[in-house]
Amino acid sequence: MRCGPGWTLVLLLVLLVSGCASTAARPGSSRANAGDPTQWAGVWHRPAHATASAQWLVLDADGSASLLGADGLWAIAWRGEAGALTLTTQTQDNPASRELRLWVMKKPGATLKLASAHDEPLHRLAGEWRRASGELRHVTGSITVSERSTLPPDAVLRVAVQEARRVGGPPQTVAVRDIVLGTTAFPVRYHLHVPAELLDAAQPYVLRARVTAAGVARYASQSLYEVLTLGAPTNADITLDPVETPVRLRAPPAAPLAEQVVALEKAFGEAARARGTKSAFLEFLAEDGIVLEPGPVFGRAAWESRPDSPGLLEWLPDRAQGSASADLGVATGPWLFTAPGGTGRVAGRYLTVWRKSEAGWRVVFDGGFGAPAAADARLPAVTPTLDIGDCERGAAGDPAELQLLDRALSASAGKTTAALVAARAGHNLLWLQPPNAAGASAAAATQAVAAQPATLQFRPMGGFAAAAGDLGFTYGLIEPSEGAAANAAYGHVWCRQRGDWKLLVVLRRPLE
């Protein structure tokens, strides 16, 4: 039977609809060959290209997932069904979880080909991924807080593993996980996946954690926890400390903060002369204050165990620096100890760090060195130099960030300690190291930097940072080479200059 023009039109419409349906079904037919979802587990990699950095997708057999390099998009879990890969994701700006579905276009082997699902926009994760050849490393542990406080339900705990030192750029993050705390109580368990291909066996890696609420840091790790390489463990239990907010001043300070630091130093010294050195230190030391004896120890315990000394310890500041947030200050100057009856004298150089909290100004670090002095030695008359670093405001200070900078000063392949420290030396650098009790500055400081042994390794133990992001301090131990026993203690005053952290004062003290 012949078809008239009307039937021809109907036939064409039927064929067109059939073709569209066939086209729509093509992804489904490919997904039918996507294979067993349990075979999708593994570590997948997509190299960097013109418009994106390298990306890593970890699909663990236990259903957890991790994603690196996707511009603020994290993956925390995955499942596979009916040819679709469903990722539970978070974004850097919104930690609330959201499911993202992608079609698996063929049975994965050496490659995993993903396409956007019909109900998803064209997604940046679509495309071809290759199976990474290396194994998957794990970092696990628990996180608790030293002081509990009420957190809002949207508070977020971020745990990350990153390089401890990187020359010529910021440390690379090799694993990250955001946990929305909600009603979860501490301690909180965590599990991070790290593709082995991202790790450099000669590079130390550290675990860091922070709790934020409404974009404001509430808790943070104040110390570094090394993991994964160089004999470090794969498990770390972390205690987070409250992030102190700057004390709000009801009125502007009566004098520049550096002048207040000088006044504090003089009051501290007057207390030592009037009531004895031990009494003065126990009055002015913070509960968590650190002193060098010769290595870092808790100051109050050290001074409480000492007998009262009948001798006279006196000091005067000759340089001082304060933070714009009026919560951190440093001072250095000469000191002189006179034995009873003037039978002997010891002279030296000290460095003191002051921090303000609700309890007022307290000493959080005190260290220095000395040597026998002449029988007629006296403290020199000094006029303190103020604001020696011209420090600039920046992002809120993070003690762990500064400790990472310390770790990055450690010698590594092709880089000597002297070269790394020279790159971080600020203008007006002051170098304090025996036997130079006056301290080296300008050209002499440059010579001191260059004279350092080439293979030093820095092991930070703690630090403090101003809320204004302009001033900070770190302390720890120094090893002469990787794995050797520590032979010196250090203190570093950090000052932000020209937008970057620079060394303002360096203190070195041998472990005698």
mmCIF file of C-alpha atoms in Angstrom, residues 97-446:
data_model
loop_
_atom_site.group_PDB
_atom_site.id
_atom_site.type_symbol
_atom_site.label_atom_id
_atom_site.label_comp_id
_atom_site.label_asym_id
_atom_site.label_seq_id
_atom_site.Cartn_x
_atom_site.Cartn_y
_atom_site.Cartn_z
ATOM 1 C CA SER A 97 27.151 17.301 52.324
ATOM 2 C CA ARG A 98 25.643 16.963 48.838
ATOM 3 C CA GLU A 99 25.458 13.981 46.516
ATOM 4 C CA LEU A 100 26.969 14.255 43.049
ATOM 5 C CA ARG A 101 26.194 11.586 40.413
ATOM 6 C CA LEU A 102 28.402 10.701 37.462
ATOM 7 C CA TRP A 103 27.962 7.937 34.866
ATOM 8 C CA VAL A 104 30.696 5.330 34.529
ATOM 9 C CA MET A 105 30.915 5.007 30.762
ATOM 10 C CA LYS A 106 32.780 1.700 30.511
ATOM 11 C CA LYS A 107 34.165 -1.060 32.670
ATOM 12 C CA PRO A 108 37.150 0.439 34.475
ATOM 13 C CA GLY A 109 40.538 -1.077 33.903
ATOM 14 C CA ALA A 110 43.523 1.176 33.614
ATOM 15 C CA THR A 111 41.146 4.126 33.089
ATOM 16 C CA LEU A 112 37.874 5.344 34.577
ATOM 17 C CA LYS A 113 35.710 7.387 32.214
ATOM 18 C CA LEU A 114 33.069 9.566 33.890
ATOM 19 C CA ALA A 115 30.263 11.616 32.346
ATOM 20 C CA SER A 116 27.759 14.028 33.871
ATOM 21 C CA ALA A 117 24.409 12.513 34.775
ATOM 22 C CA HIS A 118 21.232 13.915 33.180
ATOM 23 C CA ASP A 119 20.266 15.745 36.351
ATOM 24 C CA GLU A 120 23.713 17.268 36.858
ATOM 25 C CA PRO A 121 25.322 20.131 34.969
ATOM 26 C CA LEU A 122 28.486 19.389 33.014
ATOM 27 C CA HIS A 123 30.801 18.744 35.941
ATOM 28 C CA ARG A 124 34.542 19.336 36.235
ATOM 29 C CA LEU A 125 35.020 15.762 37.427
ATOM 30 C CA ALA A 126 33.723 14.388 34.128
ATOM 31 C CA GLY A 127 36.382 12.957 31.838
ATOM 32 C CA GLU A 128 38.983 10.243 31.869
ATOM 33 C CA TRP A 129 40.945 9.230 34.967
ATOM 34 C CA ARG A 130 43.848 6.779 35.058
ATOM 35 C CA ARG A 131 44.414 4.260 37.812
ATOM 36 C CA ALA A 132 47.410 5.294 39.919
ATOM 37 C CA SER A 133 50.162 2.738 40.225
ATOM 38 C CA GLY A 134 51.083 3.433 43.861
ATOM 39 C CA GLU A 135 49.430 2.165 47.000
ATOM 40 C CA LEU A 136 47.045 4.067 49.240
ATOM 41 C CA ARG A 137 48.412 5.272 52.586
ATOM 42 C CA HIS A 138 46.225 5.989 55.617
ATOM 43 C CA VAL A 139 46.445 8.405 58.542
ATOM 44 C CA THR A 140 44.077 7.790 61.425
ATOM 45 C CA GLY A 141 43.575 8.971 64.957
ATOM 46 C CA SER A 142 41.389 11.053 67.220
ATOM 47 C CA ILE A 143 41.017 14.752 67.922
ATOM 48 C CA THR A 144 40.011 16.317 71.205
ATOM 49 C CA VAL A 145 40.147 19.788 72.748
ATOM 50 C CA SER A 146 42.024 21.021 75.816
ATOM 51 C CA GLU A 147 39.154 23.261 76.960
ATOM 52 C CA ARG A 148 35.567 22.509 76.059
ATOM 53 C CA SER A 149 33.157 25.207 74.984
ATOM 54 C CA THR A 150 29.786 25.289 73.266
ATOM 55 C CA LEU A 151 30.091 25.202 69.479
ATOM 56 C CA PRO A 152 27.331 26.051 66.999
ATOM 57 C CA PRO A 153 25.909 23.093 65.008
ATOM 58 C CA ASP A 154 27.592 24.301 61.805
ATOM 59 C CA ALA A 155 31.106 24.185 63.304
ATOM 60 C CA VAL A 156 33.542 22.380 61.006
ATOM 61 C CA LEU A 157 36.618 20.340 61.893
ATOM 62 C CA ARG A 158 39.207 20.306 59.098
ATOM 63 C CA VAL A 159 42.012 17.745 59.217
ATOM 64 C CA ALA A 160 44.792 17.843 56.637
ATOM 65 C CA VAL A 161 48.189 16.347 55.848
ATOM 66 C CA GLN A 162 50.666 18.645 54.156
ATOM 67 C CA GLU A 163 54.344 18.993 53.419
ATOM 68 C CA ALA A 164 56.406 20.269 56.318
ATOM 69 C CA ARG A 165 58.858 22.113 54.105
ATOM 70 C CA ARG A 166 58.717 23.434 50.574
ATOM 71 C CA VAL A 167 61.246 25.684 48.883
ATOM 72 C CA GLY A 168 59.833 28.248 46.469
ATOM 73 C CA GLY A 169 56.136 27.899 47.237
ATOM 74 C CA PRO A 170 53.462 27.006 49.786
ATOM 75 C CA PRO A 171 53.412 23.476 51.234
ATOM 76 C CA GLN A 172 51.394 20.975 49.189
ATOM 77 C CA THR A 173 48.342 19.414 50.846
ATOM 78 C CA VAL A 174 48.167 15.674 50.170
ATOM 79 C CA ALA A 175 44.970 14.841 52.093
ATOM 80 C CA VAL A 176 42.116 16.843 53.598
ATOM 81 C CA ARG A 177 38.814 16.077 55.290
ATOM 82 C CA ASP A 178 36.069 18.382 56.630
ATOM 83 C CA ILE A 179 33.822 17.031 59.393
ATOM 84 C CA VAL A 180 30.645 18.932 60.286
ATOM 85 C CA LEU A 181 30.528 18.527 64.045
ATOM 86 C CA GLY A 182 26.802 19.133 64.621
ATOM 87 C CA THR A 183 26.059 17.371 67.895
ATOM 88 C CA THR A 184 29.194 15.197 67.712
ATOM 89 C CA ALA A 185 31.141 15.212 70.950
ATOM 90 C CA PHE A 186 34.902 15.166 71.259
ATOM 91 C CA PRO A 187 37.010 13.118 70.834
ATOM 92 C CA VAL A 188 36.327 12.816 67.080
ATOM 93 C CA ARG A 189 37.829 10.007 65.022
ATOM 94 C CA TYR A 190 39.296 10.791 61.589
ATOM 95 C CA HIS A 191 40.617 8.775 58.648
ATOM 96 C CA LEU A 192 42.600 10.360 55.805
ATOM 97 C CA HIS A 193 43.596 8.713 52.515
ATOM 98 C CA VAL A 194 46.913 9.690 50.942
ATOM 99 C CA PRO A 195 47.925 8.471 47.458
ATOM 100 C CA ALA A 196 51.462 7.132 47.795
ATOM 101 C CA GLU A 197 52.408 8.796 44.487
ATOM 102 C CA LEU A 198 51.965 12.187 46.169
ATOM 103 C CA LEU A 199 54.546 11.438 48.858
ATOM 104 C CA ASP A 200 58.250 12.190 48.712
ATOM 105 C CA ALA A 201 60.080 9.741 50.989
ATOM 106 C CA ALA A 202 62.698 12.395 51.807
ATOM 107 C CA GLN A 203 60.091 15.005 52.753
ATOM 108 C CA PRO A 204 58.506 15.271 56.222
ATOM 109 C CA TYR A 205 54.717 15.597 56.367
ATOM 110 C CA VAL A 206 52.620 17.029 59.184
ATOM 111 C CA LEU A 207 49.056 16.633 60.344
ATOM 112 C CA ARG A 208 47.115 19.811 61.122
ATOM 113 C CA ALA A 209 43.607 20.362 62.431
ATOM 114 C CA ARG A 210 41.361 23.346 63.056
ATOM 115 C CA VAL A 211 37.769 23.994 64.107
ATOM 116 C CA THR A 212 35.968 26.971 62.563
ATOM 117 C CA ALA A 213 32.477 28.388 63.046
ATOM 118 C CA ALA A 214 31.038 31.082 60.763
ATOM 119 C CA GLY A 215 34.498 31.493 59.234
ATOM 120 C CA VAL A 216 36.166 32.204 62.605
ATOM 121 C CA ALA A 217 38.790 29.852 64.021
ATOM 122 C CA ARG A 218 37.742 28.455 67.409
ATOM 123 C CA TYR A 219 40.311 25.708 68.004
ATOM 124 C CA ALA A 220 43.610 24.862 66.300
ATOM 125 C CA SER A 221 46.566 22.534 66.661
ATOM 126 C CA GLN A 222 49.366 24.571 68.208
ATOM 127 C CA SER A 223 52.005 21.906 67.539
ATOM 128 C CA LEU A 224 53.123 19.909 64.514
ATOM 129 C CA TYR A 225 52.454 16.176 64.299
ATOM 130 C CA GLU A 226 54.736 14.464 61.778
ATOM 131 C CA VAL A 227 53.263 11.459 59.949
ATOM 132 C CA LEU A 228 53.887 8.942 57.150
ATOM 133 C CA THR A 229 57.561 9.413 56.164
ATOM 134 C CA LEU A 230 61.019 9.407 57.702
ATOM 135 C CA GLY A 231 59.942 6.881 60.322
ATOM 136 C CA ALA A 232 56.935 8.951 61.465
ATOM 137 C CA PRO A 233 53.754 7.106 62.548
ATOM 138 C CA THR A 234 50.505 6.769 60.613
ATOM 139 C CA ASN A 235 48.383 7.420 63.692
ATOM 140 C CA ALA A 236 48.197 10.708 65.581
ATOM 141 C CA ASP A 237 45.949 11.750 68.445
ATOM 142 C CA ILE A 238 45.702 15.547 68.465
ATOM 143 C CA THR A 239 44.666 17.963 71.184
ATOM 144 C CA LEU A 240 43.378 21.309 69.896
ATOM 145 C CA ASP A 241 43.748 24.491 71.933
ATOM 146 C CA PRO A 242 41.356 27.447 71.901
ATOM 147 C CA VAL A 243 42.298 30.189 69.443
ATOM 148 C CA GLU A 244 42.655 33.281 71.554
ATOM 149 C CA THR A 245 40.915 36.405 70.367
ATOM 150 C CA PRO A 246 42.704 39.680 70.934
ATOM 151 C CA VAL A 247 41.809 41.477 74.132
ATOM 152 C CA ARG A 248 39.492 44.340 73.235
ATOM 153 C CA LEU A 249 40.859 47.627 74.526
ATOM 154 C CA ARG A 250 38.299 50.105 75.776
ATOM 155 C CA ALA A 251 40.599 52.929 74.739
ATOM 156 C CA PRO A 252 43.696 53.195 72.565
ATOM 157 C CA PRO A 253 46.892 52.290 74.440
ATOM 158 C CA ALA A 254 48.482 55.233 76.188
ATOM 159 C CA ALA A 255 51.794 54.507 74.458
ATOM 160 C CA PRO A 256 52.976 52.399 71.478
ATOM 161 C CA LEU A 257 52.973 48.735 72.433
ATOM 162 C CA ALA A 258 56.768 48.474 72.162
ATOM 163 C CA GLU A 259 57.008 51.143 74.884
ATOM 164 C CA GLN A 260 54.614 49.116 77.034
ATOM 165 C CA VAL A 261 56.790 46.032 76.541
ATOM 166 C CA VAL A 262 59.818 48.022 77.724
ATOM 167 C CA ALA A 263 57.823 49.145 80.772
ATOM 168 C CA LEU A 264 56.849 45.529 81.484
ATOM 169 C CA GLU A 265 60.496 44.496 81.295
ATOM 170 C CA LYS A 266 61.490 47.191 83.745
ATOM 171 C CA ALA A 267 58.689 46.224 86.144
ATOM 172 C CA PHE A 268 59.808 42.593 85.888
ATOM 173 C CA GLY A 269 63.390 43.618 86.689
ATOM 174 C CA GLU A 270 62.313 45.812 89.608
ATOM 175 C CA ALA A 271 60.377 42.886 91.070
ATOM 176 C CA ALA A 272 63.512 40.727 90.871
ATOM 177 C CA ARG A 273 65.568 43.351 92.708
ATOM 178 C CA ALA A 274 62.895 43.953 95.350
ATOM 179 C CA ARG A 275 61.623 40.429 96.038
ATOM 180 C CA GLY A 276 64.183 38.083 94.501
ATOM 181 C CA THR A 277 64.547 36.450 91.093
ATOM 182 C CA LYS A 278 62.495 33.346 91.871
ATOM 183 C CA SER A 279 59.568 35.356 93.212
ATOM 184 C CA ALA A 280 59.622 37.654 90.181
ATOM 185 C CA PHE A 281 59.608 34.820 87.645
ATOM 186 C CA LEU A 282 56.757 33.035 89.411
ATOM 187 C CA GLU A 283 54.841 36.322 89.397
ATOM 188 C CA PHE A 284 55.329 37.145 85.727
ATOM 189 C CA LEU A 285 55.543 33.716 84.029
ATOM 190 C CA ALA A 286 52.400 32.452 82.279
ATOM 191 C CA GLU A 287 51.032 29.091 83.378
ATOM 192 C CA ASP A 288 52.298 27.588 80.109
ATOM 193 C CA GLY A 289 55.410 29.787 79.901
ATOM 194 C CA ILE A 290 58.606 28.232 78.497
ATOM 195 C CA VAL A 291 62.196 28.849 79.609
ATOM 196 C CA LEU A 292 65.475 27.524 78.184
ATOM 197 C CA GLU A 293 67.479 25.455 80.684
ATOM 198 C CA PRO A 294 69.244 24.946 78.301
ATOM 199 C CA GLY A 295 66.482 23.191 76.317
ATOM 200 C CA PRO A 296 62.807 24.262 76.392
ATOM 201 C CA VAL A 297 61.008 23.352 79.662
ATOM 202 C CA PHE A 298 57.917 24.625 81.449
ATOM 203 C CA GLY A 299 59.056 27.700 83.309
ATOM 204 C CA ARG A 300 56.928 27.631 86.428
ATOM 205 C CA ALA A 301 57.883 24.050 87.262
ATOM 206 C CA ALA A 302 61.565 24.882 86.683
ATOM 207 C CA TRP A 303 61.505 27.934 88.958
ATOM 208 C CA GLU A 304 59.371 26.310 91.660
ATOM 209 C CA SER A 305 61.983 23.554 92.013
ATOM 210 C CA ARG A 306 64.835 26.053 92.479
ATOM 211 C CA PRO A 307 66.028 27.312 95.844
ATOM 212 C CA ASP A 308 65.910 31.049 96.437
ATOM 213 C CA SER A 309 69.118 32.598 95.118
ATOM 214 C CA PRO A 310 70.838 35.223 97.256
ATOM 215 C CA GLY A 311 72.515 36.688 94.197
ATOM 216 C CA LEU A 312 71.191 39.560 92.093
ATOM 217 C CA LEU A 313 69.962 39.077 88.525
ATOM 218 C CA GLU A 314 69.283 42.309 86.670
ATOM 219 C CA TRP A 315 68.512 43.154 83.059
ATOM 220 C CA LEU A 316 67.490 45.983 80.759
ATOM 221 C CA PRO A 317 65.819 45.861 77.320
ATOM 222 C CA ASP A 318 67.631 47.523 74.428
ATOM 223 C CA ARG A 319 65.219 46.459 71.638
ATOM 224 C CA ALA A 320 61.461 45.829 71.602
ATOM 225 C CA GLN A 321 58.679 45.038 69.141
ATOM 226 C CA GLY A 322 54.911 44.953 69.693
ATOM 227 C CA SER A 323 51.950 43.701 67.678
ATOM 228 C CA ALA A 324 49.243 45.937 66.245
ATOM 229 C CA SER A 325 46.626 43.808 68.033
ATOM 230 C CA ALA A 326 48.235 44.635 71.406
ATOM 231 C CA ASP A 327 48.453 40.963 72.382
ATOM 232 C CA LEU A 328 52.087 39.979 71.721
ATOM 233 C CA GLY A 329 55.426 41.680 72.324
ATOM 234 C CA VAL A 330 59.117 40.774 72.419
ATOM 235 C CA ALA A 331 62.138 42.337 74.080
ATOM 236 C CA THR A 332 65.841 41.583 74.209
ATOM 237 C CA GLY A 333 68.762 43.102 76.045
ATOM 238 C CA PRO A 334 71.767 42.493 78.320
ATOM 239 C CA TRP A 335 71.594 40.779 81.699
ATOM 240 C CA LEU A 336 74.051 40.570 84.593
ATOM 241 C CA PHE A 337 74.156 38.199 87.555
ATOM 242 C CA THR A 338 76.194 39.184 90.599
ATOM 243 C CA ALA A 339 76.961 36.542 93.212
ATOM 244 C CA PRO A 340 76.546 37.435 96.920
ATOM 245 C CA GLY A 341 79.218 39.841 98.089
ATOM 246 C CA GLY A 342 80.239 40.573 94.513
ATOM 247 C CA THR A 343 82.365 37.393 94.434
ATOM 248 C CA GLY A 344 81.627 36.701 90.789
ATOM 249 C CA ARG A 345 79.679 37.962 87.808
ATOM 250 C CA VAL A 346 78.079 36.422 84.742
ATOM 251 C CA ALA A 347 76.861 38.540 81.839
ATOM 252 C CA GLY A 348 74.790 37.637 78.811
ATOM 253 C CA ARG A 349 71.868 38.314 76.486
ATOM 254 C CA TYR A 350 68.182 37.436 76.952
ATOM 255 C CA LEU A 351 65.079 37.224 74.785
ATOM 256 C CA THR A 352 61.618 37.480 76.374
ATOM 257 C CA VAL A 353 58.206 37.067 74.717
ATOM 258 C CA TRP A 354 55.128 38.649 76.324
ATOM 259 C CA ARG A 355 51.510 37.745 75.594
ATOM 260 C CA LYS A 356 48.330 39.422 76.794
ATOM 261 C CA SER A 357 45.237 37.463 77.742
ATOM 262 C CA GLU A 358 42.309 38.074 80.065
ATOM 263 C CA ALA A 359 44.747 37.484 82.932
ATOM 264 C CA GLY A 360 46.933 40.377 81.743
ATOM 265 C CA TRP A 361 50.465 40.464 80.377
ATOM 266 C CA ARG A 362 52.562 37.381 81.114
ATOM 267 C CA VAL A 363 55.916 35.985 79.963
ATOM 268 C CA VAL A 364 55.384 33.010 77.616
ATOM 269 C CA PHE A 365 59.054 32.521 76.709
ATOM 270 C CA ASP A 366 62.347 33.465 78.313
ATOM 271 C CA GLY A 367 65.742 32.333 77.107
ATOM 272 C CA GLY A 368 69.297 33.479 76.642
ATOM 273 C CA PHE A 369 72.934 32.677 77.318
ATOM 274 C CA GLY A 370 75.840 34.031 79.317
ATOM 275 C CA ALA A 371 79.515 33.729 80.235
ATOM 276 C CA PRO A 372 81.770 34.772 83.159
ATOM 277 C CA ALA A 373 82.281 38.539 83.238
ATOM 278 C CA ALA A 374 84.859 40.887 84.710
ATOM 279 C CA ALA A 375 84.692 41.621 88.444
ATOM 280 C CA ASP A 376 83.704 45.224 87.760
ATOM 281 C CA ALA A 377 81.122 44.430 85.051
ATOM 282 C CA ARG A 378 77.999 46.605 85.065
ATOM 283 C CA LEU A 379 74.834 46.715 83.018
ATOM 284 C CA PRO A 380 75.322 49.212 80.198
ATOM 285 C CA ALA A 381 73.101 52.277 80.042
ATOM 286 C CA VAL A 382 70.775 51.752 77.074
ATOM 287 C CA THR A 383 68.067 53.653 75.232
ATOM 288 C CA PRO A 384 65.713 51.002 73.815
ATOM 289 C CA THR A 385 65.116 50.864 70.071
ATOM 290 C CA LEU A 386 61.393 50.398 69.461
ATOM 291 C CA ASP A 387 59.490 48.614 66.677
ATOM 292 C CA ILE A 388 62.696 47.165 65.279
ATOM 293 C CA GLY A 389 60.945 45.230 62.510
ATOM 294 C CA ASP A 390 58.283 47.604 61.127
ATOM 295 C CA CYS A 391 55.974 44.578 61.092
ATOM 296 C CA GLU A 392 52.885 44.693 58.870
ATOM 297 C CA ARG A 393 49.368 43.463 59.573
ATOM 298 C CA GLY A 394 48.241 40.310 57.822
ATOM 299 C CA ALA A 395 45.893 37.346 58.126
ATOM 300 C CA ALA A 396 45.265 36.241 61.719
ATOM 301 C CA GLY A 397 48.368 34.624 63.133
ATOM 302 C CA ASP A 398 48.629 30.816 63.237
ATOM 303 C CA PRO A 399 51.342 29.293 65.470
ATOM 304 C CA ALA A 400 51.308 26.046 63.468
ATOM 305 C CA GLU A 401 51.961 27.984 60.244
ATOM 306 C CA LEU A 402 55.011 29.574 61.833
ATOM 307 C CA GLN A 403 56.248 26.200 63.040
ATOM 308 C CA LEU A 404 55.972 24.950 59.459
ATOM 309 C CA LEU A 405 58.231 27.823 58.451
ATOM 310 C CA ASP A 406 60.719 26.639 61.076
ATOM 311 C CA ARG A 407 60.602 23.110 59.683
ATOM 312 C CA ALA A 408 61.114 24.498 56.188
ATOM 313 C CA LEU A 409 64.451 25.990 57.282
ATOM 314 C CA SER A 410 65.819 22.439 57.606
ATOM 315 C CA ALA A 411 68.403 21.425 55.034
ATOM 316 C CA SER A 412 67.009 19.351 52.177
ATOM 317 C CA ALA A 413 68.244 18.017 48.862
ATOM 318 C CA GLY A 414 70.266 20.748 47.179
ATOM 319 C CA LYS A 415 69.463 23.380 49.830
ATOM 320 C CA THR A 416 71.722 24.231 52.766
ATOM 321 C CA THR A 417 70.508 25.652 56.036
ATOM 322 C CA ALA A 418 72.368 28.893 55.365
ATOM 323 C CA ALA A 419 70.598 29.389 52.017
ATOM 324 C CA LEU A 420 67.170 28.645 53.472
ATOM 325 C CA VAL A 421 67.637 30.939 56.481
ATOM 326 C CA ALA A 422 69.056 33.706 54.266
ATOM 327 C CA ALA A 423 65.888 33.573 52.152
ATOM 328 C CA ARG A 424 63.796 34.134 55.298
ATOM 329 C CA ALA A 425 66.009 36.803 56.883
ATOM 330 C CA GLY A 426 64.172 40.086 57.407
ATOM 331 C CA HIS A 427 65.592 43.551 57.380
ATOM 332 C CA ASN A 428 67.048 44.549 60.748
ATOM 333 C CA LEU A 429 67.695 40.862 61.538
ATOM 334 C CA LEU A 430 69.235 40.438 64.994
ATOM 335 C CA TRP A 431 71.281 37.263 65.584
ATOM 336 C CA LEU A 432 71.774 36.165 69.219
ATOM 337 C CA GLN A 433 74.286 33.374 69.717
ATOM 338 C CA PRO A 434 77.191 32.750 72.124
ATOM 339 C CA PRO A 435 79.675 34.211 72.641
ATOM 340 C CA ASN A 436 78.341 37.505 71.211
ATOM 341 C CA ALA A 437 76.268 38.885 74.102
ATOM 342 C CA ALA A 438 75.689 42.167 72.266
ATOM 343 C CA GLY A 439 73.950 40.400 69.371
ATOM 344 C CA ALA A 440 74.873 40.565 65.697
ATOM 345 C CA SER A 441 72.964 42.792 63.312
ATOM 346 C CA ALA A 442 73.389 44.165 59.782
ATOM 347 C CA ALA A 443 76.539 42.745 58.102
ATOM 348 C CA ALA A 444 77.471 40.724 61.191
ATOM 349 C CA ALA A 445 74.059 38.996 61.141
ATOM 350 C CA THR A 446 74.563 38.135 57.458
#
